[in-house]
GROMACS .gro file of C-alpha atoms in nm:
model
  205
    1MET     CA    1   4.553 -11.222  22.719
    2ALA     CA    2   4.227 -11.026  22.712
    3ARG     CA    3   4.420 -10.702  22.762
    4SER     CA    4   4.642 -10.782  22.461
    5LYS     CA    5   4.336 -10.828  22.234
    6LYS     CA    6   4.191 -10.496  22.351
    7ALA     CA    7   4.521 -10.322  22.288
    8ALA     CA    8   4.546 -10.464  21.936
    9SER     CA    9   4.188 -10.361  21.862
   10GLY     CA   10   4.253 -10.011  21.986
   11ALA     CA   11   4.565  -9.978  21.774
   12ALA     CA   12   4.374 -10.085  21.462
   13SER     CA   13   4.099  -9.832  21.534
   14GLY     CA   14   4.359  -9.560  21.568
   15ILE     CA   15   4.508  -9.641  21.227
   16VAL     CA   16   4.165  -9.623  21.061
   17ALA     CA   17   4.091  -9.291  21.230
   18LYS     CA   18   4.422  -9.140  21.114
   19ALA     CA   19   4.364  -9.262  20.762
   20ALA     CA   20   4.016  -9.108  20.758
   21LYS     CA   21   4.159  -8.772  20.867
   22LYS     CA   22   4.403  -8.778  20.577
   23GLY     CA   23   4.118  -8.848  20.335
   24MET     CA   24   4.230  -9.201  20.257
   25GLY     CA   25   3.907  -9.365  20.367
   26ASN     CA   26   3.908  -9.712  20.505
   27PRO     CA   27   4.239  -9.882  20.405
   28ALA     CA   28   4.068 -10.217  20.447
   29LYS     CA   29   3.850 -10.140  20.142
   30LYS     CA   30   3.985 -10.159  19.788
   31VAL     CA   31   4.006  -9.816  19.633
   32GLY     CA   32   3.853  -9.809  19.283
   33LYS     CA   33   3.988  -9.615  18.987
   34GLY     CA   34   3.868  -9.261  18.949
   35VAL     CA   35   3.600  -9.187  18.685
   36PRO     CA   36   3.751  -8.979  18.401
   37LYS     CA   37   3.601  -8.641  18.341
   38PRO     CA   38   3.368  -8.630  18.038
   39ARG     CA   39   3.528  -8.473  17.735
   40LYS     CA   40   3.363  -8.181  17.569
   41PRO     CA   41   3.254  -8.258  17.213
   42LYS     CA   42   3.470  -8.099  16.950
   43GLN     CA   43   3.309  -7.798  16.793
   44SER     CA   44   3.304  -7.840  16.419
   45GLY     CA   45   3.403  -7.537  16.222
   46PRO     CA   46   3.177  -7.366  15.969
   47GLY     CA   47   3.104  -7.578  15.661
   48LYS     CA   48   3.248  -7.489  15.326
   49PRO     CA   49   3.023  -7.271  15.112
   50ASP     CA   50   2.807  -7.435  14.846
   51PHE     CA   51   2.934  -7.410  14.492
   52ARG     CA   52   2.832  -7.469  14.132
   53ASP     CA   53   3.002  -7.726  13.914
   54SER     CA   54   3.111  -7.678  13.554
   55LYS     CA   55   2.752  -7.729  13.437
   56GLY     CA   56   2.607  -7.475  13.677
   57ARG     CA   57   2.452  -7.727  13.918
   58LEU     CA   58   2.444  -7.641  14.288
   59ARG     CA   59   2.648  -7.871  14.514
   60ASP     CA   60   2.700  -7.898  14.889
   61GLY     CA   61   3.026  -7.731  14.988
   62THR     CA   62   3.119  -7.994  15.244
   63THR     CA   63   3.012  -8.319  15.076
   64GLY     CA   64   3.019  -8.214  14.712
   65LYS     CA   65   2.683  -8.382  14.660
   66PRO     CA   66   2.413  -8.215  14.448
   67LYS     CA   67   2.141  -8.037  14.640
   68HIS     CA   68   1.807  -7.875  14.570
   69ASP     CA   69   1.851  -7.540  14.403
   70PRO     CA   70   1.555  -7.308  14.469
   71THR     CA   71   1.704  -7.049  14.234
   72ALA     CA   72   1.750  -7.286  13.938
   73LYS     CA   73   1.637  -7.118  13.618
   74HIS     CA   74   1.619  -7.442  13.418
   75ASN     CA   75   1.406  -7.726  13.555
   76ARG     CA   76   1.144  -7.974  13.440
   77SER     CA   77   0.856  -7.730  13.473
   78SER     CA   78   1.031  -7.453  13.284
   79GLU     CA   79   1.163  -7.664  12.996
   80TYR     CA   80   0.909  -7.941  12.925
   81PRO     CA   81   0.530  -7.972  12.875
   82HIS     CA   82   0.298  -8.054  13.163
   83GLY     CA   83   0.078  -8.304  12.981
   84TYR     CA   84   0.037  -8.527  12.678
   85SER     CA   85  -0.156  -8.506  12.354
   86ASP     CA   86  -0.471  -8.714  12.295
   87LYS     CA   87  -0.279  -8.901  12.026
   88THR     CA   88  -0.012  -9.008  12.274
   89HIS     CA   89  -0.270  -9.108  12.536
   90GLY     CA   90  -0.443  -9.323  12.274
   91GLU     CA   91  -0.118  -9.491  12.171
   92MET     CA   92  -0.036  -9.564  12.535
   93ALA     CA   93  -0.379  -9.716  12.599
   94THR     CA   94  -0.358  -9.927  12.284
   95LYS     CA   95  -0.017 -10.062  12.379
   96TYR     CA   96  -0.045 -10.100  12.756
   97THR     CA   97  -0.410 -10.158  12.857
   98LYS     CA   98  -0.632 -10.463  12.838
   99GLU     CA   99  -0.916 -10.254  12.695
  100GLY     CA  100  -0.692 -10.090  12.437
  101ARG     CA  101  -0.562 -10.424  12.313
  102ASP     CA  102  -0.912 -10.564  12.280
  103PRO     CA  103  -1.025 -10.504  11.919
  104THR     CA  104  -1.390 -10.534  12.023
  105HIS     CA  105  -1.374 -10.265  12.292
  106PRO     CA  106  -1.512  -9.928  12.177
  107LYS     CA  107  -1.253  -9.650  12.141
  108ASP     CA  108  -1.240  -9.291  12.024
  109ALA     CA  109  -1.054  -9.170  11.714
  110ASP     CA  110  -0.723  -9.164  11.904
  111GLY     CA  111  -0.765  -9.516  12.040
  112TRP     CA  112  -0.869  -9.429  12.396
  113PRO     CA  113  -1.121  -9.680  12.542
  114LEU     CA  114  -1.480  -9.564  12.593
  115ASP     CA  115  -1.745  -9.669  12.842
  116SER     CA  116  -2.091  -9.801  12.751
  117ALA     CA  117  -2.223  -9.444  12.723
  118GLY     CA  118  -1.953  -9.350  12.473
  119ASN     CA  119  -1.750  -9.140  12.717
  120LYS     CA  120  -1.376  -9.165  12.768
  121LYS     CA  121  -1.285  -9.395  13.053
  122ASN     CA  122  -1.073  -9.252  13.332
  123ARG     CA  123  -0.709  -9.351  13.313
  124ASP     CA  124  -0.717  -9.526  13.650
  125ASP     CA  125  -1.026  -9.726  13.551
  126LEU     CA  126  -0.830  -9.904  13.278
  127GLU     CA  127  -0.626 -10.219  13.334
  128TRP     CA  128  -0.263 -10.122  13.273
  129TYR     CA  129   0.046 -10.341  13.221
  130ASP     CA  130   0.412 -10.241  13.189
  131ASN     CA  131   0.672 -10.364  12.940
  132GLN     CA  132   0.737 -10.675  13.148
  133GLY     CA  133   0.369 -10.765  13.163
  134ASN     CA  134   0.330 -10.664  13.527
  135LYS     CA  135   0.002 -10.503  13.627
  136VAL     CA  136   0.036 -10.134  13.714
  137ASP     CA  137  -0.164 -10.021  14.017
  138PRO     CA  138  -0.333  -9.679  14.012
  139PRO     CA  139  -0.272  -9.394  14.018
  140VAL     CA  140  -0.112  -9.446  13.678
  141THR     CA  141   0.148  -9.207  13.536
  142TYR     CA  142   0.388  -9.224  13.243
  143ASP     CA  143   0.759  -9.273  13.301
  144HIS     CA  144   1.014  -9.146  13.048
  145ASP     CA  145   1.310  -9.352  12.928
  146PRO     CA  146   1.550  -9.179  12.903
  147ALA     CA  147   1.441  -8.977  13.205
  148VAL     CA  148   1.355  -8.611  13.149
  149VAL     CA  149   1.658  -8.491  13.347
  150GLU     CA  150   1.887  -8.715  13.139
  151HIS     CA  151   1.735  -8.583  12.817
  152TRP     CA  152   1.793  -8.226  12.933
  153ASN     CA  153   2.153  -8.287  13.039
  154THR     CA  154   2.246  -8.459  12.711
  155LYS     CA  155   2.022  -8.295  12.450
  156GLY     CA  156   1.763  -8.060  12.594
  157TYR     CA  157   2.005  -7.785  12.696
  158ASP     CA  158   2.121  -7.779  12.333
  159SER     CA  159   1.782  -7.790  12.159
  160SER     CA  160   1.467  -7.591  12.090
  161ARG     CA  161   1.151  -7.601  12.298
  162GLN     CA  162   0.977  -7.769  12.005
  163ASP     CA  163   1.230  -8.053  12.003
  164ARG     CA  164   1.202  -8.099  12.379
  165ALA     CA  165   0.823  -8.111  12.356
  166ALA     CA  166   0.842  -8.370  12.079
  167TYR     CA  167   1.059  -8.596  12.296
  168TYR     CA  168   0.832  -8.551  12.598
  169ASP     CA  169   0.516  -8.645  12.406
  170ARG     CA  170   0.663  -8.943  12.219
  171SER     CA  171   0.490  -9.266  12.325
  172SER     CA  172   0.795  -9.473  12.228
  173VAL     CA  173   0.988  -9.332  12.527
  174LEU     CA  174   0.699  -9.375  12.772
  175GLU     CA  175   0.589  -9.659  12.996
  176PRO     CA  176   0.303  -9.671  13.249
  177MET     CA  177   0.412  -9.663  13.613
  178ASN     CA  178   0.245  -9.631  13.950
  179GLY     CA  179   0.249  -9.263  14.053
  180PRO     CA  180   0.420  -9.292  14.395
  181LEU     CA  181   0.683  -9.527  14.249
  182ASN     CA  182   0.749  -9.280  13.970
  183SER     CA  183   0.794  -8.996  14.220
  184SER     CA  184   1.024  -9.210  14.433
  185LYS     CA  185   1.235  -9.292  14.129
  186GLY     CA  186   1.273  -8.922  14.050
  187ALA     CA  187   1.375  -8.837  14.407
  188LYS     CA  188   1.633  -9.116  14.408
  189MET     CA  189   1.782  -8.994  14.081
  190GLN     CA  190   1.814  -8.643  14.222
  191ALA     CA  191   1.988  -8.779  14.533
  192GLN     CA  192   2.233  -8.961  14.305
  193GLY     CA  193   2.328  -8.639  14.132
  194HIS     CA  194   2.088  -8.628  13.837
  195THR     CA  195   1.994  -8.261  13.851
  196PHE     CA  196   1.931  -8.011  13.572
  197ARG     CA  197   2.243  -7.848  13.437
  198GLN     CA  198   2.213  -7.470  13.423
  199ASP     CA  199   2.425  -7.396  13.118
  200VAL     CA  200   2.274  -7.380  12.768
  201THR     CA  201   2.411  -7.345  12.416
  202GLY     CA  202   2.326  -7.116  12.128
  203ASN     CA  203   2.080  -7.378  11.998
  204TYR     CA  204   1.865  -7.349  12.309
  205SER     CA  205   1.532  -7.173  12.283
   0.00000   0.00000   0.00000
C-alpha cells in the first residue's frame, strides 16, 4: 500500500515537471487572463488654421471661438478715450456717492466732494453705491451699459471719434463698479465672443 502511494506521488511529480518544460506552469494553479498591451494614444492631426469672420474678427480654426488678436487695428484703446471729464466725474459722485447726495457736503463747481481743506477727495475715499443700492468696494471704476465693445460693434464702427467720445463720457450710461469685478466682466464677455469687429464704414473717422 505504501509503495502504491509513492508511485502515485511520483507520477504526479512527473506530470508537473513535463508541464513546466512546456511552459505551462503548474497545472494545479488557475491561469489568469493575459494583460492587454497598452494602446498608443492617437496622434491628433494639425489643427485647422485660424480665420476671420465676416466682421474681421479672429477666430480659432478648430473651435470657431473668438480669440485674442494681437494684430487687431481697432480696439478699446485705439477707438475710445482713456478717462472722463470733470463734469462726468461730478455727475457720477452726485448720483452714486453718500457725500455727493448730501446737500451740506462741500463740493467743487462740477459737484465733486471736497475735504475739510477744500481739496478734491480721492475717488476711493468716497462712499459709493450702485443702481441697486449696493455698496461698491474700492477700487472704484465706471462700467458702461451698453458695454464699450457692444457700442463699437453696433454703432462705433460706423461713427466719428467725436461721437464715440461723447458716448464714452456720458454719465447716463455709466455705473460705479469694483475694479476687479469690472475687469472680470470684460474678460468673460471676450470669452463669449464679444470682440471688436475690424470692419468700418465710410462714416468712421
